[in-house]
PDB file of C-alpha atoms in Angstrom:
ATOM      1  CA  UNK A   1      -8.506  65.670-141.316  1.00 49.00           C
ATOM      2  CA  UNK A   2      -5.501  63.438-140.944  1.00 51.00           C
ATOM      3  CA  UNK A   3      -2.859  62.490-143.428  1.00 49.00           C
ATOM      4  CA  UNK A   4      -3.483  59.514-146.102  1.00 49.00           C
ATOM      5  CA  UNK A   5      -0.962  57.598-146.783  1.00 51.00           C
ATOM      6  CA  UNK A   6      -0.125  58.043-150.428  1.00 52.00           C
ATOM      7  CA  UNK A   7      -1.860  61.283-150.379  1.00 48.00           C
ATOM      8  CA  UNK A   8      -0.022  63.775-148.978  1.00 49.00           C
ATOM      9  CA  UNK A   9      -1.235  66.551-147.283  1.00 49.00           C
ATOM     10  CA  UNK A  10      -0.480  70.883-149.080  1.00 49.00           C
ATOM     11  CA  UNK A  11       1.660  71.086-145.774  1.00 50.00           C
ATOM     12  CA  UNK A  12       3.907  68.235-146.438  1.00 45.00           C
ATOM     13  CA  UNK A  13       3.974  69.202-149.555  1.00 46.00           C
ATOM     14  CA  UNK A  14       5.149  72.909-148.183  1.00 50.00           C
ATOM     15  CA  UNK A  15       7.775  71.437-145.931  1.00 51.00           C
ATOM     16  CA  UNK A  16       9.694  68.518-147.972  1.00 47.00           C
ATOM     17  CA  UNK A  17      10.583  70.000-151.523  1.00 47.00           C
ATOM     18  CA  UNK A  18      10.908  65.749-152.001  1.00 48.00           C
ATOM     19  CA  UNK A  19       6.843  65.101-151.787  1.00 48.00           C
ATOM     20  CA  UNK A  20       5.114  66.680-155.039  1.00 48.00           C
ATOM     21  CA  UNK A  21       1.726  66.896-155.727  1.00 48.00           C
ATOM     22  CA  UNK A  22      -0.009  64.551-158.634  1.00 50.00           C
ATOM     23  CA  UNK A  23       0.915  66.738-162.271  1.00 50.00           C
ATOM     24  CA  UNK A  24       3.791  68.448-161.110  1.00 44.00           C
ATOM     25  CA  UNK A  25       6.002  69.632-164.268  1.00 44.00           C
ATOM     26  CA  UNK A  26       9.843  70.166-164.129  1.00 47.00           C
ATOM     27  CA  UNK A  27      10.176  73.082-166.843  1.00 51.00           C
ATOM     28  CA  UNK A  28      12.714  71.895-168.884  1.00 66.00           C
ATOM     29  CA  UNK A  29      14.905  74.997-170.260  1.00 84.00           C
ATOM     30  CA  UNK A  30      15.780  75.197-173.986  1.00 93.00           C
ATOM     31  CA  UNK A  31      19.121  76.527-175.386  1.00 95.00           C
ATOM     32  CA  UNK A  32      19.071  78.704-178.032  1.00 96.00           C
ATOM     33  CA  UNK A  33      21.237  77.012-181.196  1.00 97.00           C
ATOM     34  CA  UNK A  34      22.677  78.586-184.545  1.00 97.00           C
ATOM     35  CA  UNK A  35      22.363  76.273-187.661  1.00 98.00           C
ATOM     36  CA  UNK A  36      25.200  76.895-190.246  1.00 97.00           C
ATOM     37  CA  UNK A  37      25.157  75.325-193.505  1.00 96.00           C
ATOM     38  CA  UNK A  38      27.531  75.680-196.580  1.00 95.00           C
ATOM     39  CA  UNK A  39      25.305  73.624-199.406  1.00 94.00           C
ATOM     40  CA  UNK A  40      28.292  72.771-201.650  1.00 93.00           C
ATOM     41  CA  UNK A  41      26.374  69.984-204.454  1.00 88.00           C
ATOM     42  CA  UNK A  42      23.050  72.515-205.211  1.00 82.00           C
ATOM     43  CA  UNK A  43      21.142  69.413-204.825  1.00 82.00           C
ATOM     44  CA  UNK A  44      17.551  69.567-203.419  1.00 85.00           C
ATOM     45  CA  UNK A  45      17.743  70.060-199.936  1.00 93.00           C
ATOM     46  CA  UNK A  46      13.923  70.036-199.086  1.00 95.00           C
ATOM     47  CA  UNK A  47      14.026  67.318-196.797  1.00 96.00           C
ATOM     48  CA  UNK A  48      16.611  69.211-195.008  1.00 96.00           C
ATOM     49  CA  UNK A  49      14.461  72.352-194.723  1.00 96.00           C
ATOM     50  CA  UNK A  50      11.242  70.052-193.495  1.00 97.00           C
ATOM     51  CA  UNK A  51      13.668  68.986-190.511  1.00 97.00           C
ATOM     52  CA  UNK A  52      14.425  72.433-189.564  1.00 97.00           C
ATOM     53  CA  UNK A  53      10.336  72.937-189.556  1.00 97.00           C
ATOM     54  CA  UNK A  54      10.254  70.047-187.315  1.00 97.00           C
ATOM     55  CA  UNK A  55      12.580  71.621-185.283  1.00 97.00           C
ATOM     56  CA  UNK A  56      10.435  74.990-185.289  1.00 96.00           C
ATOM     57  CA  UNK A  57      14.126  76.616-186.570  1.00 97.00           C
ATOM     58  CA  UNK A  58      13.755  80.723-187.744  1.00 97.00           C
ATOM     59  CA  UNK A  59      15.899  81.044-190.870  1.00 96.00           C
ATOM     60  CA  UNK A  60      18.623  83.857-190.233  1.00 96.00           C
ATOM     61  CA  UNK A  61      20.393  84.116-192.770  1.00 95.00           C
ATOM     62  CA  UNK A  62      20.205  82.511-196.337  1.00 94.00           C
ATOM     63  CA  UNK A  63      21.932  79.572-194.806  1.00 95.00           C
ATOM     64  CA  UNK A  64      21.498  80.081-191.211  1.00 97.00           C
ATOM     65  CA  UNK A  65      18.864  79.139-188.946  1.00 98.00           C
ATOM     66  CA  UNK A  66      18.382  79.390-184.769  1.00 97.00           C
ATOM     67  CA  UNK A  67      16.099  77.233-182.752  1.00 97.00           C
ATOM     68  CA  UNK A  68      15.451  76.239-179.600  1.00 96.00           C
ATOM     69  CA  UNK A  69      15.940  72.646-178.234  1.00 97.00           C
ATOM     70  CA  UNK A  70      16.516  70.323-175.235  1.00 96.00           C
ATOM     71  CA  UNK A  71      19.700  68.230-177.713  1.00 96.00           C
ATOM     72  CA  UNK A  72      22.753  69.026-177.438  1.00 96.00           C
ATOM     73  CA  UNK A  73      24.852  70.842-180.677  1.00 97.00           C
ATOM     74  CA  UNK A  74      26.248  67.799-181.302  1.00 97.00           C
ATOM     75  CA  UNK A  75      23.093  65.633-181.373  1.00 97.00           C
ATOM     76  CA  UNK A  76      21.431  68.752-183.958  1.00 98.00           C
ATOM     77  CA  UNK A  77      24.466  67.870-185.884  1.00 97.00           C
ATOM     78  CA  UNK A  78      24.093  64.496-185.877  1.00 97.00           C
ATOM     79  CA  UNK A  79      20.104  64.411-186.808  1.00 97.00           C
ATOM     80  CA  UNK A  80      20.771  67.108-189.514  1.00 97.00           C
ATOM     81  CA  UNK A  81      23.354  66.095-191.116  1.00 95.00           C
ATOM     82  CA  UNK A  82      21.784  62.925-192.812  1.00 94.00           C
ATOM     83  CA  UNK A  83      19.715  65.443-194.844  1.00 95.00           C
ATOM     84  CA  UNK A  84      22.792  66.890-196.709  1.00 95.00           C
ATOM     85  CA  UNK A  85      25.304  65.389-198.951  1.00 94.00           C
ATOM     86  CA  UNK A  86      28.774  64.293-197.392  1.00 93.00           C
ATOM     87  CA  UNK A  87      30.586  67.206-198.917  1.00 94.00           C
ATOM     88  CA  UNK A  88      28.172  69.986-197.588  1.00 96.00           C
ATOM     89  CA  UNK A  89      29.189  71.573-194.116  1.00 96.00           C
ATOM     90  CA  UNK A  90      27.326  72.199-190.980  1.00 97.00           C
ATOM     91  CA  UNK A  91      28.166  73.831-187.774  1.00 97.00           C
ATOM     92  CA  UNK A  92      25.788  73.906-184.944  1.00 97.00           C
ATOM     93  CA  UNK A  93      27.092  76.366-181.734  1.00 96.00           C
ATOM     94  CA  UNK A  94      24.993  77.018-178.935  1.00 96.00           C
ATOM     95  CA  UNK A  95      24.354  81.099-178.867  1.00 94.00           C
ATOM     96  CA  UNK A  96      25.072  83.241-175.393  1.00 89.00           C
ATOM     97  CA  UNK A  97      23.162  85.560-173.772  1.00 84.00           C
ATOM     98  CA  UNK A  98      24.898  88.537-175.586  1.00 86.00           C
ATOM     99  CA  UNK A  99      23.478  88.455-179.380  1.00 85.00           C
ATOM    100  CA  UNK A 100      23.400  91.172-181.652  1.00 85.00           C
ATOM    101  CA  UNK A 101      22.519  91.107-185.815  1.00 86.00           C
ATOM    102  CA  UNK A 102      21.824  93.823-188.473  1.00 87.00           C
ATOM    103  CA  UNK A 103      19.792  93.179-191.204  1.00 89.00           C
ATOM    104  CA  UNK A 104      19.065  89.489-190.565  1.00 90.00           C
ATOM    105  CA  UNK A 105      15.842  88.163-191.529  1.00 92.00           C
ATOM    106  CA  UNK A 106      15.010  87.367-188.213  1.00 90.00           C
ATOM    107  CA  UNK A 107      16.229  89.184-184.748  1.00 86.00           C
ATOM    108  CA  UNK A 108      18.228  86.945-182.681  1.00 83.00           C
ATOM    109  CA  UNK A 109      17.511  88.712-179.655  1.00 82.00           C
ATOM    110  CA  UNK A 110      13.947  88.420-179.838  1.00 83.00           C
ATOM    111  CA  UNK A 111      14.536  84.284-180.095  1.00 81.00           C
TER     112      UNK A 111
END
């Protein structure tokens, strides 16, 4: 069998990593974020905690949360900040490979 054009051929796929076959998938790798919060006005802050869901976040501490995402800290920041009241604080850092916890109520090395 010959080549078809627009169809290439498992060997020109082989040889040229530029030709891909129909359904190829870049994996996309996730960082791994810690969510910080100092909830200063005791206000309701359920809308806040449905974000995090959204976010699939693991609560780490009673105000602390890791997840998982393609944004960057800053754009976390950004989207979760409209949930709290201006005079609450938030700090978002993006967690290296070397984690340790004790006691936490989820194991940041496992995440």
């Amino acid at each position: 069998m010959g080549l078809r054009w627009g169809r290439p051929s498992l060997l020109w796929s082989a040889i040229s990593p530029f030709i891909r076959r129909k359904g190829y998938n870049i994996s996309v790798s996730l960082k791994l974020y810690l969510v910080s919060c100092e909830f200063l006005t005791g206000g309701d802050y359920a809308s806040f905690r449905e974000k995090l869901r959204t976010l699939e976040a693991t609560q780490i501490l009673a105000q602390q949360w890791a997840l998982r995402s393609r944004f960057s800290a800053l754009e976390l920041k950004e989207q979760l900040r409209q949930y709290l009241d201006e005079t609450d604080r938030i700090t978002v850092a993006e967690v290296g490979e070397e984690r340790a916890s004790r006691r936490a109520k989820a194991d940041l090395a496992k995440l």
